[in-house]
Amino acid sequence: MATTTTTTTTAATATPGKYLDLDQTPIQGQTGWALLDLNGTVLVLSGKSLSQSNNVTVLYQMLLETTNIIDASEDFCKLTVSFSNSAYLVSRDENHIYVVETTSIAK
């Protein structure tokens, strides 16, 4: 499992610290991914379609409405949102939320 530590981010005041670099360990069908802090701030954005849309923000808002994603004691594992041509997989670790866009549902 590749991890990356960086202080360069898309958010001026945010620093992601240590996180799983999904460019180094992509999942099947991955077309892009985003790393958010637990407050929804985008720290890393990779992939053309994700950077040209507000899908990450919409998915974060869906998480806030359906689960307590920012509560570390919440037993959140994974959320999959599927469309006809793509799917979004959402997961988290202690400090981050990962949003992965795929061309199909990864198993």
CSV table of N, CA and C in Angstrom, one decimal:
chain,number,residue,atom,x,y,z
A,1,MET,N,0.8,-1.2,0.0
A,1,MET,CA,0.0,0.0,0.0
A,1,MET,C,0.9,1.2,0.0
A,2,ALA,N,0.8,2.0,-1.0
A,2,ALA,CA,1.6,3.2,-1.2
A,2,ALA,C,1.0,4.4,-0.4
A,3,THR,N,1.8,5.1,0.4
A,3,THR,CA,1.3,6.3,1.0
A,3,THR,C,2.2,7.4,0.6
A,4,THR,N,1.7,8.6,0.7
A,4,THR,CA,2.4,9.8,0.3
A,4,THR,C,2.2,10.8,1.4
A,5,THR,N,3.2,11.6,1.6
A,5,THR,CA,3.2,12.7,2.5
A,5,THR,C,3.5,14.0,1.7
A,6,THR,N,2.7,15.0,1.8
A,6,THR,CA,2.9,16.2,1.0
A,6,THR,C,2.4,17.4,1.8
A,7,THR,N,2.9,18.6,1.4
A,7,THR,CA,2.3,19.8,1.9
A,7,THR,C,1.8,20.7,0.8
A,8,THR,N,1.9,20.2,-0.4
A,8,THR,CA,1.4,20.9,-1.6
A,8,THR,C,0.0,20.4,-1.8
A,9,THR,N,-1.0,21.4,-1.8
A,9,THR,CA,-2.4,21.0,-2.0
A,9,THR,C,-3.1,22.0,-2.8
A,10,THR,N,-4.3,21.7,-3.2
A,10,THR,CA,-5.2,22.6,-3.9
A,10,THR,C,-5.8,23.6,-3.0
A,11,ALA,N,-5.9,23.4,-1.7
A,11,ALA,CA,-6.5,24.3,-0.8
A,11,ALA,C,-5.4,25.1,-0.1
A,12,ALA,N,-5.5,26.4,-0.1
A,12,ALA,CA,-4.4,27.2,0.3
A,12,ALA,C,-4.0,27.0,1.8
A,13,THR,N,-4.9,26.7,2.7
A,13,THR,CA,-4.5,26.5,4.1
A,13,THR,C,-4.5,25.1,4.6
A,14,ALA,N,-4.9,24.2,3.7
A,14,ALA,CA,-5.0,22.8,4.1
A,14,ALA,C,-3.7,22.0,3.8
A,15,THR,N,-3.3,21.1,4.7
A,15,THR,CA,-2.2,20.2,4.4
A,15,THR,C,-2.7,18.8,4.7
A,16,PRO,N,-2.6,17.9,3.7
A,16,PRO,CA,-3.2,16.6,3.9
A,16,PRO,C,-2.4,15.6,4.8
A,17,GLY,N,-1.1,15.9,5.0
A,17,GLY,CA,-0.3,15.0,5.8
A,17,GLY,C,-0.2,13.6,5.1
A,18,LYS,N,-0.2,12.5,5.8
A,18,LYS,CA,0.0,11.2,5.2
A,18,LYS,C,-1.3,10.7,4.7
A,19,TYR,N,-1.3,10.2,3.5
A,19,TYR,CA,-2.5,9.6,2.9
A,19,TYR,C,-2.2,8.6,1.8
A,20,LEU,N,-3.2,7.8,1.5
A,20,LEU,CA,-3.0,6.8,0.4
A,20,LEU,C,-3.1,7.5,-0.9
A,21,ASP,N,-2.0,7.3,-1.7
A,21,ASP,CA,-1.9,7.9,-3.0
A,21,ASP,C,-2.5,7.0,-4.1
A,22,LEU,N,-3.7,7.3,-4.5
A,22,LEU,CA,-4.5,6.4,-5.4
A,22,LEU,C,-4.0,6.5,-6.8
A,23,ASP,N,-3.1,7.4,-7.2
A,23,ASP,CA,-2.4,7.4,-8.5
A,23,ASP,C,-1.4,6.2,-8.5
A,24,GLN,N,-0.8,5.9,-7.4
A,24,GLN,CA,0.2,4.9,-7.3
A,24,GLN,C,-0.4,3.5,-7.1
A,25,THR,N,-1.6,3.4,-6.6
A,25,THR,CA,-2.3,2.2,-6.3
A,25,THR,C,-3.8,2.3,-6.8
A,26,PRO,N,-4.0,2.5,-8.1
A,26,PRO,CA,-5.3,2.6,-8.7
A,26,PRO,C,-6.2,1.4,-8.5
A,27,ILE,N,-7.5,1.6,-8.5
A,27,ILE,CA,-8.4,0.4,-8.5
A,27,ILE,C,-8.9,0.2,-9.9
A,28,GLN,N,-9.5,-0.9,-10.2
A,28,GLN,CA,-9.9,-1.3,-11.5
A,28,GLN,C,-10.9,-0.2,-12.0
A,29,GLY,N,-10.7,0.3,-13.2
A,29,GLY,CA,-11.6,1.2,-13.8
A,29,GLY,C,-11.5,2.6,-13.3
A,30,GLN,N,-10.5,2.9,-12.5
A,30,GLN,CA,-10.4,4.3,-11.9
A,30,GLN,C,-10.1,5.3,-13.0
A,31,THR,N,-10.9,6.4,-12.9
A,31,THR,CA,-10.6,7.5,-13.9
A,31,THR,C,-10.2,8.8,-13.1
A,32,GLY,N,-10.4,8.8,-11.8
A,32,GLY,CA,-10.0,10.0,-11.1
A,32,GLY,C,-10.3,9.7,-9.6
A,33,TRP,N,-9.7,10.6,-8.7
A,33,TRP,CA,-9.9,10.5,-7.3
A,33,TRP,C,-9.7,11.8,-6.6
A,34,ALA,N,-10.3,11.9,-5.5
A,34,ALA,CA,-10.1,13.2,-4.7
A,34,ALA,C,-9.8,12.8,-3.2
A,35,LEU,N,-9.1,13.6,-2.6
A,35,LEU,CA,-8.8,13.4,-1.1
A,35,LEU,C,-9.4,14.7,-0.4
A,36,LEU,N,-10.2,14.4,0.5
A,36,LEU,CA,-10.8,15.5,1.3
A,36,LEU,C,-10.4,15.4,2.8
A,37,ASP,N,-10.4,16.5,3.5
A,37,ASP,CA,-10.3,16.4,4.9
A,37,ASP,C,-11.7,16.1,5.4
A,38,LEU,N,-11.9,15.9,6.7
A,38,LEU,CA,-13.2,15.5,7.3
A,38,LEU,C,-14.2,16.6,7.2
A,39,ASN,N,-13.8,17.8,6.9
A,39,ASN,CA,-14.7,18.9,6.8
A,39,ASN,C,-15.1,19.2,5.4
A,40,GLY,N,-14.6,18.3,4.4
A,40,GLY,CA,-15.0,18.4,3.1
A,40,GLY,C,-14.1,19.3,2.2
A,41,THR,N,-13.0,19.8,2.7
A,41,THR,CA,-12.1,20.6,1.9
A,41,THR,C,-11.3,19.7,1.0
A,42,VAL,N,-11.3,20.0,-0.3
A,42,VAL,CA,-10.5,19.2,-1.2
A,42,VAL,C,-9.0,19.5,-1.1
A,43,LEU,N,-8.3,18.4,-0.8
A,43,LEU,CA,-6.8,18.5,-0.5
A,43,LEU,C,-6.1,18.1,-1.8
A,44,VAL,N,-6.5,17.1,-2.5
A,44,VAL,CA,-5.9,16.6,-3.7
A,44,VAL,C,-7.0,16.2,-4.6
A,45,LEU,N,-6.8,16.5,-5.9
A,45,LEU,CA,-7.8,16.2,-6.9
A,45,LEU,C,-7.0,15.7,-8.1
A,46,SER,N,-7.4,14.5,-8.6
A,46,SER,CA,-6.7,13.9,-9.7
A,46,SER,C,-7.8,13.3,-10.7
A,47,GLY,N,-7.6,13.7,-11.9
A,47,GLY,CA,-8.6,13.2,-12.9
A,47,GLY,C,-9.3,14.3,-13.6
A,48,LYS,N,-9.4,14.3,-14.9
A,48,LYS,CA,-10.0,15.4,-15.6
A,48,LYS,C,-11.5,15.6,-15.3
A,49,SER,N,-12.3,14.6,-15.3
A,49,SER,CA,-13.7,14.7,-15.1
A,49,SER,C,-14.0,15.2,-13.6
A,50,LEU,N,-13.3,14.8,-12.6
A,50,LEU,CA,-13.6,15.2,-11.3
A,50,LEU,C,-13.2,16.7,-11.1
A,51,SER,N,-12.1,17.1,-11.8
A,51,SER,CA,-11.7,18.5,-11.7
A,51,SER,C,-12.6,19.5,-12.4
A,52,GLN,N,-13.4,19.0,-13.4
A,52,GLN,CA,-14.3,19.8,-14.2
A,52,GLN,C,-15.8,19.7,-13.7
A,53,SER,N,-16.0,19.2,-12.5
A,53,SER,CA,-17.3,19.0,-12.0
A,53,SER,C,-17.4,19.4,-10.5
A,54,ASN,N,-18.6,19.4,-10.0
A,54,ASN,CA,-18.7,19.6,-8.5
A,54,ASN,C,-19.2,18.3,-7.9
A,55,ASN,N,-18.9,17.2,-8.5
A,55,ASN,CA,-19.4,15.9,-8.0
A,55,ASN,C,-18.8,15.6,-6.6
A,56,VAL,N,-17.6,16.0,-6.4
A,56,VAL,CA,-17.0,15.7,-5.1
A,56,VAL,C,-17.7,16.4,-4.0
A,57,THR,N,-18.1,17.7,-4.2
A,57,THR,CA,-18.8,18.5,-3.2
A,57,THR,C,-20.2,17.9,-3.0
A,58,VAL,N,-20.9,17.5,-4.1
A,58,VAL,CA,-22.2,16.8,-4.0
A,58,VAL,C,-22.1,15.5,-3.2
A,59,LEU,N,-21.1,14.7,-3.5
A,59,LEU,CA,-21.0,13.4,-2.7
A,59,LEU,C,-20.7,13.7,-1.3
A,60,TYR,N,-19.9,14.7,-0.9
A,60,TYR,CA,-19.7,15.0,0.5
A,60,TYR,C,-20.9,15.5,1.1
A,61,GLN,N,-21.7,16.3,0.5
A,61,GLN,CA,-23.0,16.7,1.1
A,61,GLN,C,-24.0,15.5,1.3
A,62,MET,N,-23.9,14.5,0.3
A,62,MET,CA,-24.7,13.3,0.5
A,62,MET,C,-24.3,12.6,1.7
A,63,LEU,N,-23.0,12.5,1.9
A,63,LEU,CA,-22.5,11.8,3.1
A,63,LEU,C,-22.9,12.4,4.4
A,64,LEU,N,-22.9,13.8,4.4
A,64,LEU,CA,-23.3,14.5,5.6
A,64,LEU,C,-24.8,14.2,5.9
A,65,GLU,N,-25.6,14.1,4.9
A,65,GLU,CA,-27.0,13.9,5.1
A,65,GLU,C,-27.4,12.4,5.4
A,66,THR,N,-26.5,11.5,5.0
A,66,THR,CA,-26.9,10.1,5.2
A,66,THR,C,-26.1,9.4,6.3
A,67,THR,N,-25.0,9.9,6.8
A,67,THR,CA,-24.2,9.3,7.8
A,67,THR,C,-23.3,10.3,8.5
A,68,ASN,N,-22.8,10.0,9.6
A,68,ASN,CA,-21.9,10.9,10.4
A,68,ASN,C,-20.5,10.6,10.0
A,69,ILE,N,-20.1,11.0,8.7
A,69,ILE,CA,-18.8,10.6,8.2
A,69,ILE,C,-17.7,11.3,9.0
A,70,ILE,N,-17.9,12.4,9.6
A,70,ILE,CA,-16.8,13.0,10.3
A,70,ILE,C,-16.5,12.5,11.7
A,71,ASP,N,-17.4,11.6,12.2
A,71,ASP,CA,-17.3,11.0,13.5
A,71,ASP,C,-16.4,9.8,13.4
A,72,ALA,N,-15.2,9.8,13.9
A,72,ALA,CA,-14.3,8.6,13.8
A,72,ALA,C,-14.9,7.4,14.4
A,73,SER,N,-15.8,7.5,15.4
A,73,SER,CA,-16.4,6.3,16.0
A,73,SER,C,-17.5,5.7,15.2
A,74,GLU,N,-17.9,6.4,14.2
A,74,GLU,CA,-18.9,5.9,13.2
A,74,GLU,C,-18.3,4.7,12.4
A,75,ASP,N,-19.0,3.6,12.3
A,75,ASP,CA,-18.5,2.5,11.6
A,75,ASP,C,-18.8,2.6,10.1
A,76,PHE,N,-18.2,3.6,9.5
A,76,PHE,CA,-18.4,3.8,8.0
A,76,PHE,C,-17.3,3.0,7.3
A,77,CYS,N,-17.8,2.2,6.3
A,77,CYS,CA,-16.9,1.4,5.5
A,77,CYS,C,-16.7,1.9,4.1
A,78,LYS,N,-17.8,1.9,3.3
A,78,LYS,CA,-17.7,2.3,2.0
A,78,LYS,C,-19.1,2.7,1.5
A,79,LEU,N,-19.2,3.7,0.6
A,79,LEU,CA,-20.4,4.1,0.0
A,79,LEU,C,-20.2,4.0,-1.5
A,80,THR,N,-21.0,3.4,-2.3
A,80,THR,CA,-20.9,3.4,-3.7
A,80,THR,C,-22.2,4.1,-4.3
A,81,VAL,N,-21.9,5.1,-5.2
A,81,VAL,CA,-23.0,5.7,-5.9
A,81,VAL,C,-22.8,5.4,-7.4
A,82,SER,N,-23.8,4.7,-8.0
A,82,SER,CA,-23.6,4.2,-9.4
A,82,SER,C,-24.5,5.0,-10.4
A,83,PHE,N,-24.0,5.2,-11.5
A,83,PHE,CA,-24.7,5.8,-12.6
A,83,PHE,C,-24.5,4.9,-13.8
A,84,SER,N,-25.2,5.2,-15.0
A,84,SER,CA,-25.1,4.3,-16.1
A,84,SER,C,-23.7,4.1,-16.6
A,85,ASN,N,-22.9,5.2,-16.6
A,85,ASN,CA,-21.5,5.1,-17.2
A,85,ASN,C,-20.4,5.2,-16.2
A,86,SER,N,-20.7,5.5,-14.9
A,86,SER,CA,-19.7,5.6,-13.9
A,86,SER,C,-20.2,5.3,-12.5
A,87,ALA,N,-19.2,5.2,-11.6
A,87,ALA,CA,-19.6,5.0,-10.2
A,87,ALA,C,-18.6,5.8,-9.4
A,88,TYR,N,-19.0,6.2,-8.2
A,88,TYR,CA,-18.2,6.8,-7.2
A,88,TYR,C,-18.1,6.0,-6.0
A,89,LEU,N,-16.9,5.7,-5.5
A,89,LEU,CA,-16.6,4.9,-4.3
A,89,LEU,C,-16.1,5.9,-3.3
A,90,VAL,N,-16.7,5.9,-2.1
A,90,VAL,CA,-16.3,6.8,-1.1
A,90,VAL,C,-15.9,6.0,0.2
A,91,SER,N,-14.8,6.3,0.7
A,91,SER,CA,-14.3,5.6,1.9
A,91,SER,C,-13.5,6.6,2.8
A,92,ARG,N,-13.1,6.2,3.9
A,92,ARG,CA,-12.3,7.2,4.8
A,92,ARG,C,-11.3,6.5,5.6
A,93,ASP,N,-10.3,7.2,6.1
A,93,ASP,CA,-9.4,6.8,7.1
A,93,ASP,C,-9.6,7.7,8.3
A,94,GLU,N,-8.7,7.7,9.2
A,94,GLU,CA,-8.8,8.5,10.4
A,94,GLU,C,-8.9,10.0,10.2
A,95,ASN,N,-8.3,10.5,9.1
A,95,ASN,CA,-8.2,11.9,8.8
A,95,ASN,C,-8.7,12.4,7.5
A,96,HIS,N,-9.1,11.5,6.6
A,96,HIS,CA,-9.4,11.8,5.2
A,96,HIS,C,-10.6,11.1,4.7
A,97,ILE,N,-11.2,11.7,3.7
A,97,ILE,CA,-12.3,11.0,2.9
A,97,ILE,C,-11.7,10.8,1.5
A,98,TYR,N,-11.9,9.6,0.9
A,98,TYR,CA,-11.4,9.3,-0.4
A,98,TYR,C,-12.6,9.2,-1.3
A,99,VAL,N,-12.6,9.9,-2.5
A,99,VAL,CA,-13.7,9.7,-3.5
A,99,VAL,C,-13.0,9.2,-4.7
A,100,VAL,N,-13.4,8.0,-5.2
A,100,VAL,CA,-12.8,7.5,-6.4
A,100,VAL,C,-13.8,7.4,-7.5
A,101,GLU,N,-13.6,7.9,-8.6
A,101,GLU,CA,-14.5,7.8,-9.8
A,101,GLU,C,-14.0,6.6,-10.6
A,102,THR,N,-14.9,5.8,-11.0
A,102,THR,CA,-14.6,4.6,-11.9
A,102,THR,C,-15.5,4.6,-13.1
A,103,THR,N,-15.1,3.8,-14.1
A,103,THR,CA,-16.0,3.6,-15.2
A,103,THR,C,-17.0,2.6,-15.0
A,104,SER,N,-16.8,1.8,-14.0
A,104,SER,CA,-17.8,0.8,-13.6
A,104,SER,C,-17.6,0.5,-12.1
A,105,ILE,N,-18.4,-0.3,-11.5
A,105,ILE,CA,-18.3,-0.6,-10.1
A,105,ILE,C,-17.2,-1.6,-9.9
A,106,ALA,N,-16.2,-1.2,-9.1
A,106,ALA,CA,-15.0,-2.0,-8.8
A,106,ALA,C,-15.5,-3.0,-7.7
A,107,LYS,N,-15.0,-4.2,-7.9
A,107,LYS,CA,-15.4,-5.2,-6.9
A,107,LYS,C,-14.3,-5.6,-6.0
